[in-house]
GROMACS .gro file of C-alpha atoms in nm:
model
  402
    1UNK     CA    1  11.385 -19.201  12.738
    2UNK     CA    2  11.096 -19.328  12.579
    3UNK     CA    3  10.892 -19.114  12.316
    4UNK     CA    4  10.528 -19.043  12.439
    5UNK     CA    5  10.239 -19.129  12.235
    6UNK     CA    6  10.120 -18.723  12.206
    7UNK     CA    7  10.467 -18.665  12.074
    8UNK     CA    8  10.466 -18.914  11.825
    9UNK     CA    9  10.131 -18.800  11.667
   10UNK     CA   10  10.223 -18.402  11.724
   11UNK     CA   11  10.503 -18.492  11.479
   12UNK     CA   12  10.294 -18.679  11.265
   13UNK     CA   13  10.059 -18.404  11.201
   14UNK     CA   14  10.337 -18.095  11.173
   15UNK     CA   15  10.494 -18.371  10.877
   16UNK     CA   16  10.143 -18.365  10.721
   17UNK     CA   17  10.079 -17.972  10.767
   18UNK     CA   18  10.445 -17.933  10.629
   19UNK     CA   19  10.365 -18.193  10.289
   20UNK     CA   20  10.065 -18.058  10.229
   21UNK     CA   21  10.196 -17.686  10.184
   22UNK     CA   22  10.440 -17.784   9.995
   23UNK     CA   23  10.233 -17.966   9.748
   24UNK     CA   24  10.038 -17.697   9.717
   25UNK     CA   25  10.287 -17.452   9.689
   26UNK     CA   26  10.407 -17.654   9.353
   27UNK     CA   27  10.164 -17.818   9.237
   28UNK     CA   28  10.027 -17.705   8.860
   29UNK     CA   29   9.648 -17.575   8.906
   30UNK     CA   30   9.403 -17.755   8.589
   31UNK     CA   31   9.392 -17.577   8.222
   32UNK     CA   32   9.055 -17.475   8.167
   33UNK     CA   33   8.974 -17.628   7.838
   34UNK     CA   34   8.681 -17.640   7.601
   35UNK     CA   35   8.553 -18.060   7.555
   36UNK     CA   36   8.374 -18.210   7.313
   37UNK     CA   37   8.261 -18.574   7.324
   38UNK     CA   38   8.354 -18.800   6.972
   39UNK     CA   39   8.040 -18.910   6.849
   40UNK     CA   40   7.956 -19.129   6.553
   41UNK     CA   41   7.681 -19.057   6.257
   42UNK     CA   42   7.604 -18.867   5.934
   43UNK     CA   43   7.861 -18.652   5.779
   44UNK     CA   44   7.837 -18.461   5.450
   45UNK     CA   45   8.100 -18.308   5.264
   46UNK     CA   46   7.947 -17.980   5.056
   47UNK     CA   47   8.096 -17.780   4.764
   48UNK     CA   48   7.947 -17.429   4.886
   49UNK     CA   49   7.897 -17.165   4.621
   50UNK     CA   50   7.669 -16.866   4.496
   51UNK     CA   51   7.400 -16.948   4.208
   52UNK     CA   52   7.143 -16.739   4.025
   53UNK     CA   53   6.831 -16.872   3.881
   54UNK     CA   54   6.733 -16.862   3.535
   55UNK     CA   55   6.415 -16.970   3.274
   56UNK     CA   56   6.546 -17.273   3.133
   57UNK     CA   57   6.401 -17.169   2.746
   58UNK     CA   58   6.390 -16.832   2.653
   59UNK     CA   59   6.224 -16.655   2.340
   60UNK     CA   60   6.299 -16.411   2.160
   61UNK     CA   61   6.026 -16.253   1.939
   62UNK     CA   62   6.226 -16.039   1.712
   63UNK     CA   63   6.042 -15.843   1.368
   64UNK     CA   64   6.056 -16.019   1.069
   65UNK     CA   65   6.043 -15.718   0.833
   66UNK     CA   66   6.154 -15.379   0.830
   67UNK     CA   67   5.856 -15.163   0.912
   68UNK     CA   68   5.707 -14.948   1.172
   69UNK     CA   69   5.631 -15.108   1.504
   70UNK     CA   70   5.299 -15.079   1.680
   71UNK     CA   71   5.252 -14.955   2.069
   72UNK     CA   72   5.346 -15.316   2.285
   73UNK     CA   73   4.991 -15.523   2.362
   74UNK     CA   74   5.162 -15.632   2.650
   75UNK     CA   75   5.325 -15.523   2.917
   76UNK     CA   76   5.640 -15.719   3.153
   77UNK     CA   77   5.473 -15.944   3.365
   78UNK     CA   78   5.137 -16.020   3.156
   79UNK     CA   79   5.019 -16.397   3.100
   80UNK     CA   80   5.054 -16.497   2.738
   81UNK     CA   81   4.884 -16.833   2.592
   82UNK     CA   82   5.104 -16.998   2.302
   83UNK     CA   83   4.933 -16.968   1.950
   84UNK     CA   84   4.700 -16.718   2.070
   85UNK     CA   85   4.809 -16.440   2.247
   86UNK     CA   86   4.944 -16.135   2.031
   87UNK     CA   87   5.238 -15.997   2.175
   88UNK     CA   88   5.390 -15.798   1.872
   89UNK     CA   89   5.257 -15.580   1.547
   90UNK     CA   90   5.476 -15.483   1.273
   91UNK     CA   91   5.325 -15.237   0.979
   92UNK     CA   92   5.547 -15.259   0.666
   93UNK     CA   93   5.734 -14.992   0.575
   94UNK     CA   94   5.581 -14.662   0.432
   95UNK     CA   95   5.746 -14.509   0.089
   96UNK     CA   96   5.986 -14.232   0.192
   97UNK     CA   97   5.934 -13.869   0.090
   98UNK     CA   98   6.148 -13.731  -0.225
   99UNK     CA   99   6.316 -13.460  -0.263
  100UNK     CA  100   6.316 -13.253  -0.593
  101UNK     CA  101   6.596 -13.410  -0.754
  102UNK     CA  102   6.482 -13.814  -0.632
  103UNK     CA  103   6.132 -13.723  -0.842
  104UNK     CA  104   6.290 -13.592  -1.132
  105UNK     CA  105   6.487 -13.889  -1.151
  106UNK     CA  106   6.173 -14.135  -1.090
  107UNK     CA  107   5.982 -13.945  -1.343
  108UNK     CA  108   6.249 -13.991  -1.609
  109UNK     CA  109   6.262 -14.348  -1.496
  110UNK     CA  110   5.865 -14.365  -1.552
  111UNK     CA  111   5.903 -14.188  -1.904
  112UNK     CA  112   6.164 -14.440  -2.014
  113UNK     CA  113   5.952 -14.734  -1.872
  114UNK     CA  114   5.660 -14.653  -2.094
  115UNK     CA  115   5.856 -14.553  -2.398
  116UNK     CA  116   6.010 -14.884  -2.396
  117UNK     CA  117   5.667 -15.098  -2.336
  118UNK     CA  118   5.595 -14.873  -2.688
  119UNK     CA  119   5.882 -15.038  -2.832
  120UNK     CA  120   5.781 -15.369  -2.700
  121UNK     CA  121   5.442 -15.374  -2.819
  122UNK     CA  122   5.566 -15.223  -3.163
  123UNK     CA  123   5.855 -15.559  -3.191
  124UNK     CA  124   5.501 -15.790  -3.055
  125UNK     CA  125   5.309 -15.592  -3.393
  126UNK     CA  126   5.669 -15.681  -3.628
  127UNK     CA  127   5.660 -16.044  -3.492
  128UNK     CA  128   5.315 -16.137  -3.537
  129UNK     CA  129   5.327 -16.028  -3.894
  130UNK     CA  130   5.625 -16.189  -3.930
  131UNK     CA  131   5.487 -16.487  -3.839
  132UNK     CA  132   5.195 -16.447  -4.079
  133UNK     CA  133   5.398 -16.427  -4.324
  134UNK     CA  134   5.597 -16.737  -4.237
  135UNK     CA  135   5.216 -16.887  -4.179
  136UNK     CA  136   5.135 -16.818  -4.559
  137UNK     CA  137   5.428 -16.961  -4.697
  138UNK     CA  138   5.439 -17.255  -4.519
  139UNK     CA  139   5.063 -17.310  -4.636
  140UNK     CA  140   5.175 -17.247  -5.004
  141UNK     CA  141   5.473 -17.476  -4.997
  142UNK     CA  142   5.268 -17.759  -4.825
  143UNK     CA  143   5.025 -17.684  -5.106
  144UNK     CA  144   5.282 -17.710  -5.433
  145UNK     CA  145   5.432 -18.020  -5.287
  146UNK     CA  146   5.092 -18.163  -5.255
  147UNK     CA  147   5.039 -18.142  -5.659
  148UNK     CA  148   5.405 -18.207  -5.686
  149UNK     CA  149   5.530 -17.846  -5.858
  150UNK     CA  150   5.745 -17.778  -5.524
  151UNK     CA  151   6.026 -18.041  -5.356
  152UNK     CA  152   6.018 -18.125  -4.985
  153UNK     CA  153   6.329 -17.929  -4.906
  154UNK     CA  154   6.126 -17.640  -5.010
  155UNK     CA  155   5.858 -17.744  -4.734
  156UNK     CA  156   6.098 -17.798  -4.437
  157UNK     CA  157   6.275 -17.430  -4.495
  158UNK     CA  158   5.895 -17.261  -4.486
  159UNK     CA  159   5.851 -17.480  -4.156
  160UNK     CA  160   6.204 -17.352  -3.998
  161UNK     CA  161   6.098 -16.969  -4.068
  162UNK     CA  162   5.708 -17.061  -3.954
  163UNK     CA  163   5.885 -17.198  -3.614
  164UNK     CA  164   6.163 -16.890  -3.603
  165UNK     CA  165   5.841 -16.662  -3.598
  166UNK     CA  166   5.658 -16.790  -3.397
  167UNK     CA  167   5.940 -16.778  -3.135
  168UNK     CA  168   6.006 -16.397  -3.210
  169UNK     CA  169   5.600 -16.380  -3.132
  170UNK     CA  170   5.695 -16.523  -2.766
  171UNK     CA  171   6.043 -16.354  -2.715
  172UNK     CA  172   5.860 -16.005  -2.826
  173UNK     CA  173   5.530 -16.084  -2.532
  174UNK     CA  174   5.800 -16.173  -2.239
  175UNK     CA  175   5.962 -15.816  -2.364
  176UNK     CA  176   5.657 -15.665  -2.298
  177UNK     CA  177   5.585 -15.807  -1.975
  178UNK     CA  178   5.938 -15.702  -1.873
  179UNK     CA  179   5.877 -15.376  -1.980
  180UNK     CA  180   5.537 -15.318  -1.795
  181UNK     CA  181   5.719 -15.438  -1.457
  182UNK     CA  182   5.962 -15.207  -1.534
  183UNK     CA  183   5.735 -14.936  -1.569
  184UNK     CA  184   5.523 -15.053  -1.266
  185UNK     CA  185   5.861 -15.034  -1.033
  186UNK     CA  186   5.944 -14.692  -1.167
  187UNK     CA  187   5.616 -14.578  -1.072
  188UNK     CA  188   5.620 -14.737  -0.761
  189UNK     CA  189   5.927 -14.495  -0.672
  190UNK     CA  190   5.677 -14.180  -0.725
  191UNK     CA  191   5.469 -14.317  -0.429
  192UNK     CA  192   5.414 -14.098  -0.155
  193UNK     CA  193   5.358 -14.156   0.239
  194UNK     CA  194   4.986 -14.221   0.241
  195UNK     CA  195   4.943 -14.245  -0.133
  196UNK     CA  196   4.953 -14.623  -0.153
  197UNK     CA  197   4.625 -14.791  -0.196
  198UNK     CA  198   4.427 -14.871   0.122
  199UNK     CA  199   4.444 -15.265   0.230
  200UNK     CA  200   4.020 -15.471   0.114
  201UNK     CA  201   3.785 -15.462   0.389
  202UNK     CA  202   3.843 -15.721   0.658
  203UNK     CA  203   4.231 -15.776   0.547
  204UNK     CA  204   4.521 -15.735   0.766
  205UNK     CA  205   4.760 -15.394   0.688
  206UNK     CA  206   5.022 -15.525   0.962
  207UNK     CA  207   5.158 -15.875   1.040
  208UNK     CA  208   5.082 -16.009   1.398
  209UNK     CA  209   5.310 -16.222   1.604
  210UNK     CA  210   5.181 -16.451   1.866
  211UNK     CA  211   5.341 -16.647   2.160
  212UNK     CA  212   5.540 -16.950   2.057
  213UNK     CA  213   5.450 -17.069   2.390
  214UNK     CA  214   5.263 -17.017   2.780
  215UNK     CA  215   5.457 -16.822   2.981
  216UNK     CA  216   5.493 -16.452   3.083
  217UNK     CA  217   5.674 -16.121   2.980
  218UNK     CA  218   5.967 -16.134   3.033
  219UNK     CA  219   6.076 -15.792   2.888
  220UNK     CA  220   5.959 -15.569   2.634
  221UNK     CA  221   6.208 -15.402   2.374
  222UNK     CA  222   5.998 -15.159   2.196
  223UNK     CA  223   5.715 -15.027   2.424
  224UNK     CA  224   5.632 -14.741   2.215
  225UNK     CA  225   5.535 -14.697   1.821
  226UNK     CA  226   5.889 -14.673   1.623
  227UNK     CA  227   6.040 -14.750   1.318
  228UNK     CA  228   6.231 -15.123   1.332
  229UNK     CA  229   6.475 -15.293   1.124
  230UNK     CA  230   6.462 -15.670   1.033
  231UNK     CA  231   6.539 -15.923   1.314
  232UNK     CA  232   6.514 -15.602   1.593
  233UNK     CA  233   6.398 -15.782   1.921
  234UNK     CA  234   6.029 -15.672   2.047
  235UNK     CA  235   5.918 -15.929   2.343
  236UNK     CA  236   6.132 -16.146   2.527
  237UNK     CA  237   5.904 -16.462   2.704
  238UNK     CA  238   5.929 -16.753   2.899
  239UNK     CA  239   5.791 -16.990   3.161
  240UNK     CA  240   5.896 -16.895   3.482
  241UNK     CA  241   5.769 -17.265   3.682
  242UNK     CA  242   6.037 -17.394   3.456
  243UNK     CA  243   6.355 -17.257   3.642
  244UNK     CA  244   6.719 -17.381   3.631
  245UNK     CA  245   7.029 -17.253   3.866
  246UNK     CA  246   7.370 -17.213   3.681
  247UNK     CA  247   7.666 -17.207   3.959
  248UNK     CA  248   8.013 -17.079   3.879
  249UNK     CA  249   8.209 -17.351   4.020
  250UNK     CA  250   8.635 -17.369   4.067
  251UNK     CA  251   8.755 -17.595   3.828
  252UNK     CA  252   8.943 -17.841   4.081
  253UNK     CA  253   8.567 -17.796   4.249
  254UNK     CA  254   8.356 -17.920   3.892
  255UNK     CA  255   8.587 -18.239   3.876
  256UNK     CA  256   8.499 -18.408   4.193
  257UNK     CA  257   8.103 -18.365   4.071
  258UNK     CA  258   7.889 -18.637   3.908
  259UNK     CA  259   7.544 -18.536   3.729
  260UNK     CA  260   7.276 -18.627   3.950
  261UNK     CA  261   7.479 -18.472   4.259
  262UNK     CA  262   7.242 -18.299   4.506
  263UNK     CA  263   7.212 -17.990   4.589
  264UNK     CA  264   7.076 -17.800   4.902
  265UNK     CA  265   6.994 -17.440   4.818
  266UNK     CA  266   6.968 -17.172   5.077
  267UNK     CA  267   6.925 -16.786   5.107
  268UNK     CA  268   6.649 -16.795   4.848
  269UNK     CA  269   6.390 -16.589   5.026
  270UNK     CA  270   6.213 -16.878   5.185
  271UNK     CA  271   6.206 -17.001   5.497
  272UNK     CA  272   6.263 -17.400   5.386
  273UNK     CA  273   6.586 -17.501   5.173
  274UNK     CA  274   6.473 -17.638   4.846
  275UNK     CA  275   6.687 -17.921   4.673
  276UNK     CA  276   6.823 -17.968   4.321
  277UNK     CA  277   7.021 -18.169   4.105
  278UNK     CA  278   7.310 -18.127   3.899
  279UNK     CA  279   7.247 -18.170   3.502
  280UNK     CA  280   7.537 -18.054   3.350
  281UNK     CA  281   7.901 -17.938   3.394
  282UNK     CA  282   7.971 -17.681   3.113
  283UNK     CA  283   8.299 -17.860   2.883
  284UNK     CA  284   8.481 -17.493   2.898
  285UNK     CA  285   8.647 -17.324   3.194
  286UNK     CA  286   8.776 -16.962   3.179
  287UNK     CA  287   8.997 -16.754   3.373
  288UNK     CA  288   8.844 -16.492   3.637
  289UNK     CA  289   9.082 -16.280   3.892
  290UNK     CA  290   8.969 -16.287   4.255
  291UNK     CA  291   8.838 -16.019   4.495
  292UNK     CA  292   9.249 -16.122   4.595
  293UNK     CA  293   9.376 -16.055   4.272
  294UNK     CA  294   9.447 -16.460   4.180
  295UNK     CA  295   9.410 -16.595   3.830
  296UNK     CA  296   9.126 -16.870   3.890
  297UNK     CA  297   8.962 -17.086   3.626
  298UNK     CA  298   8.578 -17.140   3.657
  299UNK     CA  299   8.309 -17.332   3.504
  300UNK     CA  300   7.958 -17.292   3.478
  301UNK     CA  301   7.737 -17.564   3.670
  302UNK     CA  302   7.348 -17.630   3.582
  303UNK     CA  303   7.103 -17.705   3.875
  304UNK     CA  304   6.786 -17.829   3.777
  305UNK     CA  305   6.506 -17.759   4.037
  306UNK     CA  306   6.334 -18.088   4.189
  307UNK     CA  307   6.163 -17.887   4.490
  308UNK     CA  308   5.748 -17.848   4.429
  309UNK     CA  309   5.600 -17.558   4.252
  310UNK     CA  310   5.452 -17.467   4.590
  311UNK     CA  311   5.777 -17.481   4.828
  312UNK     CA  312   5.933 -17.196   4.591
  313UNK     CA  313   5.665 -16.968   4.550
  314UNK     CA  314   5.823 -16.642   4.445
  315UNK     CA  315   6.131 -16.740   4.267
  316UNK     CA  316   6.151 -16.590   3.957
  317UNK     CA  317   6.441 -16.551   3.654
  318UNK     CA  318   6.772 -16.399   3.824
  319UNK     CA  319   6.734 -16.454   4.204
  320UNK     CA  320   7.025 -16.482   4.422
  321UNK     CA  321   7.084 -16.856   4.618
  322UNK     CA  322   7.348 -17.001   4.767
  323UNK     CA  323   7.397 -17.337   4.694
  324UNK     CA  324   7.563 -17.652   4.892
  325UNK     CA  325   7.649 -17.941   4.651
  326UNK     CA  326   7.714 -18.250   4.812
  327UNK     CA  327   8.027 -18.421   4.712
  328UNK     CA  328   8.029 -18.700   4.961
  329UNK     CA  329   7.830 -18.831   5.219
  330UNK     CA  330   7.795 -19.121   5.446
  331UNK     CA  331   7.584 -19.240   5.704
  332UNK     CA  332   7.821 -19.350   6.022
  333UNK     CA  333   8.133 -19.188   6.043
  334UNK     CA  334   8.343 -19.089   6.339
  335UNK     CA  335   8.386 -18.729   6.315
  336UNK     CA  336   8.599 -18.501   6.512
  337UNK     CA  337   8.555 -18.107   6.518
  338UNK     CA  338   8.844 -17.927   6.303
  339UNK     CA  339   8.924 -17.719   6.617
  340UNK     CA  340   9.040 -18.006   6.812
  341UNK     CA  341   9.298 -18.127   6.573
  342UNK     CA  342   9.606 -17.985   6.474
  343UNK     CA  343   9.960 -18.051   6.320
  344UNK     CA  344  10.213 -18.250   6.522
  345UNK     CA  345  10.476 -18.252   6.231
  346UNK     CA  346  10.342 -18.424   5.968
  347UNK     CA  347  10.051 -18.616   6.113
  348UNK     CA  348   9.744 -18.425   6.266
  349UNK     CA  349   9.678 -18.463   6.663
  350UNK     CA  350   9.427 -18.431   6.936
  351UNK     CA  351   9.459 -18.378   7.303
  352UNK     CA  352   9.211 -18.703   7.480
  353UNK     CA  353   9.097 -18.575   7.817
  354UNK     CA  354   9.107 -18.917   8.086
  355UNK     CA  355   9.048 -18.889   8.403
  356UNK     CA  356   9.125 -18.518   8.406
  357UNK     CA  357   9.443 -18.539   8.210
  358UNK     CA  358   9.501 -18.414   7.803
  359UNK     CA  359   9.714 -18.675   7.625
  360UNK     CA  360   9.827 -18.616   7.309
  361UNK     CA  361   9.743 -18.882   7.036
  362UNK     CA  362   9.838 -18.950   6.686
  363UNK     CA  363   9.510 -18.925   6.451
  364UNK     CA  364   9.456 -19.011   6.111
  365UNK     CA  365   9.225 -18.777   5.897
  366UNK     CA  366   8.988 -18.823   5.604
  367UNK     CA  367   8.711 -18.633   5.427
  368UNK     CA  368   8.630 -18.303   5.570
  369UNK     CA  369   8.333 -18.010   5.567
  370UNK     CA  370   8.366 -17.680   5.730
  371UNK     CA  371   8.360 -17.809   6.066
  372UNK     CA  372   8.430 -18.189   6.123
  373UNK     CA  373   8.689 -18.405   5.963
  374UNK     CA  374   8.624 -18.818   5.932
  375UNK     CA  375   8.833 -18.972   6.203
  376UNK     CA  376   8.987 -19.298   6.040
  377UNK     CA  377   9.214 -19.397   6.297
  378UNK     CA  378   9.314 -19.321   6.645
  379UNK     CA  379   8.976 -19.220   6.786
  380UNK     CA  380   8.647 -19.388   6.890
  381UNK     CA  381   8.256 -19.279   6.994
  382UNK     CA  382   8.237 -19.127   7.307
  383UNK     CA  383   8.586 -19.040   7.382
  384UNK     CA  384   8.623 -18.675   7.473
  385UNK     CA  385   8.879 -18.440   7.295
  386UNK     CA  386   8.995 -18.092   7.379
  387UNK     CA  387   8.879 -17.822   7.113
  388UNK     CA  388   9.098 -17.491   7.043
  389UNK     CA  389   9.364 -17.607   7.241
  390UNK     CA  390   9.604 -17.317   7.322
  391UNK     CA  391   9.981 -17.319   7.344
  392UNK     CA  392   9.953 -17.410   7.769
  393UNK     CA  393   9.828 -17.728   7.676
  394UNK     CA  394  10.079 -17.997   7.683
  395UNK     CA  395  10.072 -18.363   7.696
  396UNK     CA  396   9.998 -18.560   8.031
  397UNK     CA  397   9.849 -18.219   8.202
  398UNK     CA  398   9.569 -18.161   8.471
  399UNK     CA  399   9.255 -18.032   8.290
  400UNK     CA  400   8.940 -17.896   8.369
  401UNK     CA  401   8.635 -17.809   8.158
  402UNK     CA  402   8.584 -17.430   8.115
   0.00000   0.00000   0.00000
């Protein structure tokens, strides 16, 4: 019996109905993923780490005698002018008081200070007539050889005792003089506070330091009128437009720096970054221990400041940045997010989304920042990669963006 037309296409459609449950009981619905779309440009690879700012050249007025320091003519923060501007006056010392058995001693002292310029002026008195004497007889042996009564040998012994004389004369005037010092330090020991004599009119009782240089006040030491000892620190200055940044830097960091690397610094206070340069890599590391408790060795980096005086308004000695020192950069590189690659044994990988699929794909890395790596290999501009891919995701399944 022949099959009717109806039939045939009632059959057809229950066979449709019947596939197209099944495939839909089975089938696997799409991942949602997260996409990102490979693009090709600028990438910089930063050294990131915490800084401090600092006055390049410091001074240190300290006082060069002991004595008693004046109030402070300045104050922190003043304007000073370099040559002019005093910032510091020392008085010297005062005597100190004596007690009863320091003035007996100083009086004795005085007493045997004059009595021996007495004995020094008596040996001047002995000398000069000595030499008179020598004077005399030199004259009369000079005379007798003249007429020829005395010999010549006669002559030159008179001239050896004229010249020992007149030596004894000298020796007995520098005892003297030694002996009036002596008595003018012994009597300088009987001073009292106040008794010394007052300084001429128009002369200077204290000695007044000035500013080596323009800058500000840094900090002042001795504010208030007190006794100081030689080389005690008074006024601390310095220019504060003339700023550096030191850096404490990882060693395996410090190596991979040249000088003249640049530098972006943030978190300064301002609302634009300001840019410096590296000077100097300190030759010494030393060991620090970690928030973590790890041995780490560190080295001081120097910054200099290349950013106008204007752009960093406000930045003074000791301010907290944070600084980004660029280590590499380039101007077209592939780049692909760190999220979307990860280890497929010991090459890296990235899931490729094509026509709705994820395939996974060998990729070969390079230079890397905090968020992008430098595709070498394995991917071009404009392909599209999945980012965070979880542990559903396998290769050759149906994707969709999230």
């Amino acid at each position: 019996m022949p099959v009717k037309p109806r039939t045939i296409l009632l059959l057809l459609t229950g066979a449709a109905l019947v596939g197209g449950l099944f495939y839909y009981s089975f089938r696997t619905d799409p991942v949602p993923v997260d996409l990102y779309r490979i693009e090709s440009g600028p990438m910089r690879v930063t050294i990131d780490v915490d800084g401090r700012t600092r006055i390049r050249n410091v001074y240190d007025i300290a006082a060069p005698i002991a004595g008693l320091a004046r109030r402070s003519p300045v104050a922190v923060g003043d304007p000073v002018v370099g040559g002019e501007t005093v910032v510091a006056v020392v008085e010297p010392t005062s005597p100190d008081l004596l007690d009863a058995r320091s003035r007996l001693e100083a009086v004795a002292m005085v007493e045997q200070a004059r009595a021996a310029l007495r004995v020094a002026d008596s040996d001047v008195q002995q000398a000069e007539q000595q030499r008179i004497h020598a004077q005399s007889q030199y004259n009369r042996a000079q005379a007798l050889l003249e007429r020829g009564v005395s010999s010549l040998i006669q002559l030159e012994d008179a001239a050896q005792k004229r010249q020992v004389a007149l030596a004894g004369v000298a020796a007995a005037a520098a005892r003297v003089d030694m002996a009036k010092g002596a008595l003018s330090r012994a009597e300088a020991a009987l001073l009292e506070p106040g008794t010394a004599d007052a300084p001429a009119p128009g002369a200077e009782c204290c000695i007044q330091m000035r500013a080596p240089v323009n800058g500000v006040v840094l900090a002042v030491s001795v504010v208030s009128e007190r006794p100081v000892v030689s080389g005690s620190s008074l006024v601390t200055i310095g220019d504060p437009a003339d700023l550096e940044i030191i850096a404490d830097l990882l060693s395996s960091d410090a190596v991979r720096l040249a000088p003249g690397a640049e530098a972006i610094v943030e978190r300064w206070g301002g609302d634009v970054p300001l840019v410096a340069t590296l000077t100097r890599i300190e030759p010494s590391a030393r060991t620090e221990v970690s928030a973590l408790g790890i041995e780490e060795q560190r080295v001081d980096a120097l910054f200099d400041l290349t950013s106008p005086l204007p752009d960093r308004a406000g930045l003074g000695d000791g301010f907290s940045v944070f600084l980004r020192v660029v280590a590499w950069q380039a101007a077209d590189v592939i780049q692909v997010p760190l999220s979307a690659a990860f280890r497929n044994g010991d090459a890296w990988a990235v899931f490729v989304v094509r026509d709705g699929v994820a395939l996974q794909r060998p990729v070969t890395l390079g230079r890397r920042n905090a968020m992008f790596a430098e595709v070498t290999d394995g991917l071009t501009a404009g392909e599209i990669v999945v980012t965070h891919p979880s542990d559903a995701l396998s290769d050759g399944l149906m994707v969709m963006e999230r």
